[in-house]
XYZ file of C-alpha atoms in Angstrom:
461
model
C 41.983 21.887 28.702
C 43.107 22.480 25.137
C 45.372 19.475 24.947
C 48.625 21.334 25.447
C 48.841 23.743 22.519
C 51.907 25.946 22.781
C 51.117 29.109 24.695
C 47.461 28.214 25.283
C 46.572 26.882 28.716
C 42.788 26.706 28.713
C 39.736 27.874 26.801
C 36.073 28.360 27.733
C 33.275 28.677 25.169
C 30.091 30.365 26.457
C 26.889 30.354 24.407
C 23.595 31.708 25.754
C 20.030 32.239 24.480
C 19.247 33.985 21.186
C 17.893 37.094 22.936
C 20.797 37.322 25.392
C 24.333 38.656 25.522
C 27.148 38.508 28.068
C 28.675 40.991 30.470
C 32.143 40.072 31.777
C 33.858 41.488 34.859
C 37.575 40.713 35.204
C 37.604 40.454 38.997
C 41.157 39.161 39.375
C 44.100 38.751 36.977
C 47.038 37.430 38.974
C 49.725 37.380 36.282
C 53.304 38.556 36.000
C 53.816 42.053 34.623
C 54.068 41.881 30.851
C 54.758 44.295 27.996
C 53.120 42.691 24.953
C 54.830 45.116 22.580
C 58.188 43.479 23.359
C 56.987 40.053 22.295
C 56.060 38.597 18.958
C 52.568 39.217 17.644
C 49.726 36.806 18.397
C 49.989 33.257 17.065
C 47.202 31.244 15.445
C 45.487 31.036 18.853
C 45.650 34.848 19.230
C 48.144 34.508 22.071
C 51.194 36.705 22.652
C 53.861 34.082 23.381
C 55.674 34.412 26.673
C 53.014 36.717 28.091
C 50.239 35.669 30.493
C 46.920 37.261 29.554
C 43.257 36.617 28.797
C 42.101 36.810 25.193
C 38.399 36.998 24.283
C 36.535 37.152 21.000
C 33.037 36.546 19.735
C 32.539 33.508 17.533
C 30.142 34.450 14.735
C 31.401 36.436 11.739
C 31.728 39.363 11.253
C 32.019 39.844 15.034
C 34.812 37.244 15.094
C 37.019 39.588 13.057
C 36.321 42.737 15.052
C 36.009 41.809 18.732
C 39.441 40.437 19.682
C 40.514 41.860 23.048
C 43.506 41.180 25.322
C 43.410 41.645 29.102
C 46.712 41.794 31.006
C 47.591 42.359 34.662
C 46.880 46.062 34.338
C 43.361 45.389 33.044
C 42.112 43.926 36.323
C 38.582 45.214 37.190
C 37.831 45.860 33.492
C 34.429 45.105 31.980
C 33.335 43.810 28.580
C 29.828 43.553 27.109
C 29.410 41.325 24.074
C 27.401 41.983 20.929
C 26.086 38.429 20.648
C 25.604 35.478 22.961
C 28.481 33.389 21.583
C 31.892 34.076 23.129
C 35.270 32.382 23.666
C 37.607 33.134 26.581
C 41.239 31.966 26.430
C 44.022 31.990 28.983
C 47.253 32.471 27.088
C 50.044 31.151 29.322
C 53.537 32.598 29.399
C 56.745 31.151 30.834
C 56.389 33.260 33.958
C 55.502 32.735 37.587
C 54.209 34.773 40.510
C 54.824 34.226 44.208
C 51.309 33.089 45.125
C 50.540 31.359 41.825
C 48.981 32.469 38.550
C 45.206 32.655 38.543
C 42.294 34.630 37.199
C 38.660 35.159 38.125
C 36.062 36.346 35.625
C 32.453 36.937 36.649
C 29.891 36.824 33.869
C 26.249 37.832 33.717
C 23.646 36.944 31.096
C 21.612 40.016 30.108
C 18.889 40.839 27.590
C 19.845 42.226 24.207
C 17.582 45.217 24.715
C 18.202 48.947 24.422
C 15.796 51.593 25.723
C 15.482 55.214 24.607
C 13.289 57.820 26.320
C 12.441 61.466 25.801
C 9.714 64.071 25.550
C 8.862 66.931 23.216
C 10.673 70.139 24.111
C 9.436 73.652 23.379
C 13.007 74.771 22.776
C 14.260 72.217 20.235
C 13.503 68.961 18.463
C 14.220 65.880 20.549
C 15.943 63.372 18.297
C 18.225 60.392 18.648
C 19.655 57.479 16.687
C 19.374 53.701 16.934
C 21.668 51.305 15.087
C 21.600 47.581 14.434
C 24.368 45.460 16.018
C 27.912 46.205 14.849
C 26.745 48.959 12.490
C 28.190 49.896 9.990
C 30.432 46.808 9.827
C 27.611 44.308 9.355
C 25.753 41.860 11.579
C 25.856 38.090 11.948
C 23.066 35.972 10.479
C 23.097 33.624 13.458
C 19.476 33.278 14.599
C 19.745 35.927 17.316
C 17.293 38.733 18.104
C 17.753 42.320 19.259
C 15.126 44.629 20.765
C 15.047 48.425 20.769
C 12.358 50.218 22.805
C 11.560 53.902 22.228
C 9.293 55.774 24.680
C 7.796 59.224 24.235
C 7.151 60.226 27.859
C 4.193 62.299 26.689
C 1.351 59.722 26.957
C -0.424 61.394 24.022
C 2.701 61.828 21.913
C 4.034 59.959 18.902
C 7.350 58.849 17.409
C 8.657 59.419 13.885
C 11.269 57.108 12.358
C 13.509 57.988 9.413
C 16.040 55.392 8.261
C 19.383 56.845 7.195
C 20.479 53.282 6.371
C 18.384 50.241 5.544
C 20.439 47.306 4.293
C 19.184 43.966 5.639
C 19.538 40.395 4.402
C 16.584 38.460 2.927
C 16.604 36.185 6.003
C 16.314 39.086 8.439
C 12.958 40.259 9.807
C 12.437 43.643 11.463
C 9.089 44.176 13.209
C 7.664 47.252 14.909
C 5.254 46.701 17.818
C 3.205 49.865 18.236
C 1.774 50.222 21.729
C 2.508 49.003 25.216
C 3.393 45.319 25.303
C 4.392 42.822 22.650
C 0.835 41.555 22.129
C -0.034 44.725 20.203
C -0.317 44.808 16.444
C 2.989 44.778 14.643
C 4.289 45.889 11.273
C 6.947 43.908 9.421
C 9.288 46.248 7.585
C 10.032 45.031 4.072
C 13.502 45.122 2.534
C 12.167 47.425 -0.172
C 11.274 50.248 -0.140
C 13.261 51.908 2.625
C 10.760 52.504 5.449
C 9.460 55.772 6.912
C 7.242 55.358 9.982
C 5.107 57.360 12.432
C 3.679 55.604 15.492
C 0.053 55.397 16.577
C 1.033 55.421 20.267
C 3.778 56.875 22.440
C 5.744 53.622 22.703
C 7.217 51.324 20.090
C 9.434 48.246 20.205
C 11.613 47.345 17.231
C 12.570 43.657 17.142
C 15.289 42.553 14.734
C 15.543 38.795 14.092
C 18.729 38.233 12.135
C 17.573 34.966 10.578
C 19.036 31.493 10.605
C 22.079 30.525 8.533
C 20.461 27.115 7.998
C 16.934 28.132 6.993
C 15.086 25.274 5.369
C 14.350 25.829 1.703
C 15.997 29.249 1.639
C 19.208 30.429 0.071
C 21.542 31.756 2.746
C 23.167 35.117 2.101
C 26.920 35.300 2.023
C 28.478 36.733 5.145
C 28.854 39.601 5.769
C 27.689 42.006 3.130
C 24.643 43.537 4.850
C 25.298 46.685 6.877
C 22.065 46.670 8.884
C 20.173 49.842 9.746
C 20.588 53.249 11.309
C 17.431 55.173 12.159
C 16.699 58.603 13.540
C 13.750 58.904 15.925
C 11.928 62.128 16.756
C 9.423 62.728 19.555
C 6.387 64.749 18.402
C 3.024 65.794 19.831
C 0.909 65.281 16.702
C 0.504 62.173 14.569
C 0.090 64.212 11.381
C 3.327 64.480 9.398
C 2.820 67.128 6.726
C 6.291 66.756 5.251
C 6.538 62.976 5.557
C 9.104 62.008 2.915
C 8.584 59.512 0.120
C 11.489 57.030 0.226
C 10.284 54.777 -2.608
C 12.794 56.451 -4.933
C 15.646 54.670 -3.100
C 17.590 51.965 -4.932
C 20.285 49.428 -4.108
C 22.606 48.267 -6.888
C 25.388 45.649 -6.766
C 28.847 46.819 -7.781
C 28.866 45.099 -11.146
C 27.981 46.062 -14.699
C 26.453 49.509 -14.859
C 23.220 51.445 -14.983
C 21.347 54.706 -14.508
C 20.201 56.389 -11.277
C 17.565 59.007 -12.036
C 15.088 61.191 -10.191
C 12.207 63.436 -11.302
C 10.057 65.333 -8.807
C 6.308 65.290 -8.267
C 4.218 66.036 -11.370
C 1.347 67.747 -9.515
C 1.247 71.363 -8.395
C 1.379 70.211 -4.774
C 4.964 69.695 -3.555
C 6.082 66.284 -2.410
C 8.944 65.634 -0.047
C 11.463 62.929 -0.873
C 14.264 61.075 0.878
C 16.101 59.050 -1.771
C 19.130 56.892 -0.983
C 21.030 55.240 -3.822
C 23.491 52.595 -2.693
C 26.128 50.947 -4.903
C 27.981 48.181 -3.048
C 29.342 44.650 -3.162
C 26.765 42.053 -2.147
C 28.614 38.838 -2.854
C 32.008 37.434 -3.735
C 30.913 37.704 -7.385
C 30.985 41.521 -7.211
C 34.712 41.657 -7.967
C 34.984 45.121 -9.525
C 37.952 47.176 -8.340
C 35.946 50.405 -8.188
C 32.752 52.135 -9.259
C 32.708 55.260 -11.405
C 29.804 57.707 -11.028
C 29.194 60.338 -13.694
C 26.604 63.091 -13.830
C 24.219 62.881 -16.799
C 21.653 65.585 -16.034
C 20.838 68.139 -13.347
C 17.943 70.611 -13.503
C 17.374 73.118 -10.712
C 13.608 73.492 -10.900
C 10.915 74.965 -8.683
C 11.702 72.646 -5.773
C 15.283 73.855 -5.422
C 14.063 77.455 -5.647
C 11.226 77.049 -3.136
C 12.901 74.711 -0.629
C 16.504 75.763 -1.103
C 17.226 75.620 2.638
C 15.885 72.059 2.988
C 17.004 70.425 -0.235
C 20.361 68.659 -0.122
C 22.384 66.110 -2.079
C 25.235 64.273 -0.384
C 27.683 61.730 -1.796
C 29.767 59.509 0.493
C 32.824 57.366 -0.173
C 31.448 54.117 1.229
C 28.198 52.262 1.716
C 26.625 53.871 4.774
C 25.603 57.264 6.106
C 28.707 57.171 8.320
C 31.118 56.845 5.389
C 33.438 59.805 4.674
C 31.618 62.660 2.975
C 32.847 63.410 -0.548
C 30.630 66.443 -1.033
C 27.371 67.996 0.105
C 25.355 70.142 -2.282
C 22.567 72.668 -1.841
C 20.782 74.961 -4.289
C 23.771 77.320 -4.133
C 26.433 74.880 -5.319
C 24.545 72.016 -6.992
C 26.028 72.905 -10.379
C 29.515 72.322 -8.929
C 29.076 68.530 -8.990
C 32.187 67.085 -10.699
C 31.785 65.269 -13.986
C 32.873 61.972 -12.407
C 33.552 60.422 -8.996
C 35.402 57.127 -8.460
C 35.346 54.978 -5.324
C 36.850 51.600 -4.487
C 34.539 51.133 -1.501
C 31.143 51.825 -3.081
C 28.924 54.900 -2.945
C 26.145 56.249 -0.745
C 24.103 58.976 -2.471
C 21.249 60.757 -0.680
C 18.812 63.348 -2.042
C 16.397 65.031 0.395
C 13.858 67.826 0.160
C 10.752 69.070 -1.623
C 10.682 68.714 -5.401
C 8.463 69.302 -8.443
C 8.519 67.811 -11.933
C 10.924 70.548 -13.020
C 13.584 69.124 -10.685
C 15.644 66.395 -12.299
C 18.828 64.553 -11.440
C 20.472 61.652 -13.226
C 23.718 59.723 -12.714
C 25.332 56.863 -14.597
C 27.408 54.335 -12.687
C 29.876 51.800 -14.063
C 31.790 49.083 -12.232
C 35.385 49.062 -13.466
C 38.418 46.808 -13.157
C 42.084 47.580 -13.614
C 44.122 46.239 -16.527
C 46.019 43.000 -15.915
C 49.379 43.159 -14.153
C 51.238 42.563 -17.411
C 49.433 45.557 -18.902
C 48.278 43.571 -21.922
C 44.543 43.934 -21.448
C 41.568 43.292 -19.211
C 40.810 40.208 -17.119
C 38.029 37.855 -18.144
C 35.164 39.124 -20.279
C 35.943 42.808 -19.895
C 36.343 45.497 -22.538
C 39.464 47.699 -22.538
C 38.540 51.360 -22.779
C 40.901 53.777 -24.460
C 41.514 55.386 -21.048
C 42.722 51.949 -19.762
C 39.638 51.214 -17.670
C 38.050 47.776 -17.985
C 34.260 47.537 -18.127
C 31.833 44.646 -18.499
C 31.738 43.514 -22.128
C 27.926 43.671 -22.014
C 28.113 47.462 -21.700
C 29.642 47.994 -25.133
C 27.537 49.180 -28.054
C 24.480 50.080 -25.968
C 24.410 53.787 -26.940
C 25.666 54.790 -23.484
C 29.198 56.072 -22.883
C 30.304 53.866 -19.974
C 34.045 54.320 -20.501
C 33.800 58.074 -20.204
C 35.772 58.618 -23.396
C 33.259 57.086 -25.819
C 35.552 54.214 -26.786
C 32.935 51.576 -25.894
C 30.591 53.064 -28.537
C 32.946 53.742 -31.457
C 34.048 53.336 -34.110
C 30.599 52.690 -35.509
C 31.854 49.670 -37.421
C 32.644 47.862 -34.173
C 29.016 48.209 -33.102
C 27.590 46.780 -36.327
C 25.543 43.601 -36.476
C 28.574 41.559 -37.448
C 30.395 42.634 -34.279
C 27.331 42.202 -32.073
C 27.171 38.518 -32.995
C 29.625 38.148 -30.098
C 26.626 38.879 -27.864
C 24.286 36.411 -29.563
C 23.043 35.228 -26.151
C 21.089 38.496 -25.987
C 19.258 37.833 -29.218
C 16.056 35.935 -29.857
C 16.216 33.975 -33.141
C 12.752 32.764 -34.207
C 12.418 29.475 -36.042
C 12.097 29.888 -39.803
C 11.171 26.892 -41.903
C 13.756 25.885 -44.482
C 13.045 26.730 -48.101
C 14.287 25.227 -51.280
C 17.236 26.753 -53.063
C 14.933 27.749 -55.899
C 12.922 29.997 -53.579
C 15.912 31.704 -51.944
C 16.716 35.138 -53.369
C 20.242 36.315 -54.104
C 20.855 39.003 -51.484
C 23.693 41.560 -51.512
C 23.916 41.593 -47.691
C 22.165 38.907 -45.593
C 19.565 36.281 -46.450
C 17.087 35.729 -43.623
C 14.806 32.822 -44.518
C 13.346 33.815 -47.880
C 13.898 37.586 -47.638
C 16.822 39.981 -47.913
C 17.801 42.210 -45.005
C 20.543 44.792 -44.480
C 23.412 44.690 -41.990
C 21.588 46.936 -39.519
C 18.687 44.501 -39.222
C 18.362 41.262 -37.264
C 16.735 37.994 -38.324
């Protein structure tokens, strides 16, 4: 019993093992007919007042925000399978009655958190599929649970290729690949960086994701729930050799704060190299408080790679932080020069470059996290610089010879970027100790005296 809260009759909390989840079957819901749309919205207990129904939700964030479900009389015989093994079931009681009494019956089953994928090489087309981490792309809970994904190539002599479209896991999370039949085989732990690319030794692999504990001893727990997880594409092949295996080490992840450069230059040798670069700009903590990120093109060179592999080479930019975010634009060799001068997103950006490239192929972007002016319109919040175009950028980005504002106002007039103005940023400077000298030994300098020598305004002690 809940102790008599208004509208809430009873509540059951079910928690099972770390490798398990729950399957619910609503066998019987003997309630009065109810139209929830005619009643007030749910109260603090997620109950629609005056309406008998069952409400369920998972406990751990971010699942707790996304899994709220209501089951009324008309939902009898429905089923629900949880993401995790931590679930609450509530009977929300209304001021109604039925002839043979209100009651409900819910059957639950504890099942393994395991998904299995099977296939075989086809002579007519590639056999591919996708696997995603729990709750992708909305993030997963760091709650000590584990998830298993088994992939079987039904050809006993075949192999499996893995390409990760998304790879965004927390420091606490461990993802291991067991290559071969059984979990006693050798395993590979996938590191957070670089983004992995994998080809199996055998025809069967098991991917085990351990989310990590929120109370790990001696470790700093990540804030919930900024990590998207992963999305991989698997391909069944006959041969282990992967001639066009892409190099993903060019991938980068940047927090949505400050600014920086994203750049790419192809292989310097005469032999082509294939790349799969993902640049991600996203919020990773409550400290990343920028209102948006601005991406501007610095350089693009269509070299030999774009000419030779024009049908394979692509650049895509998405308005969000995963491969499932809305596509802003997709470029090939035919329209690469049509990239706009700047792109702005409030959600973050997912940028992916794929194909074969040489040293003559170059691409470079500059990104800047921006904030809006204050509500009174008098300036920027905190330690931000007001650009002439009314964007606010981190004060550290001024006077660094890079146009972060987009109108050059953070780099001019030249007088503002002199040594006297840069004293505001003295925390960046290293001031060596200089022994004091007597007044007789100090020269009379027209600009600045540094110890016992004269220097000009464009020099630093």
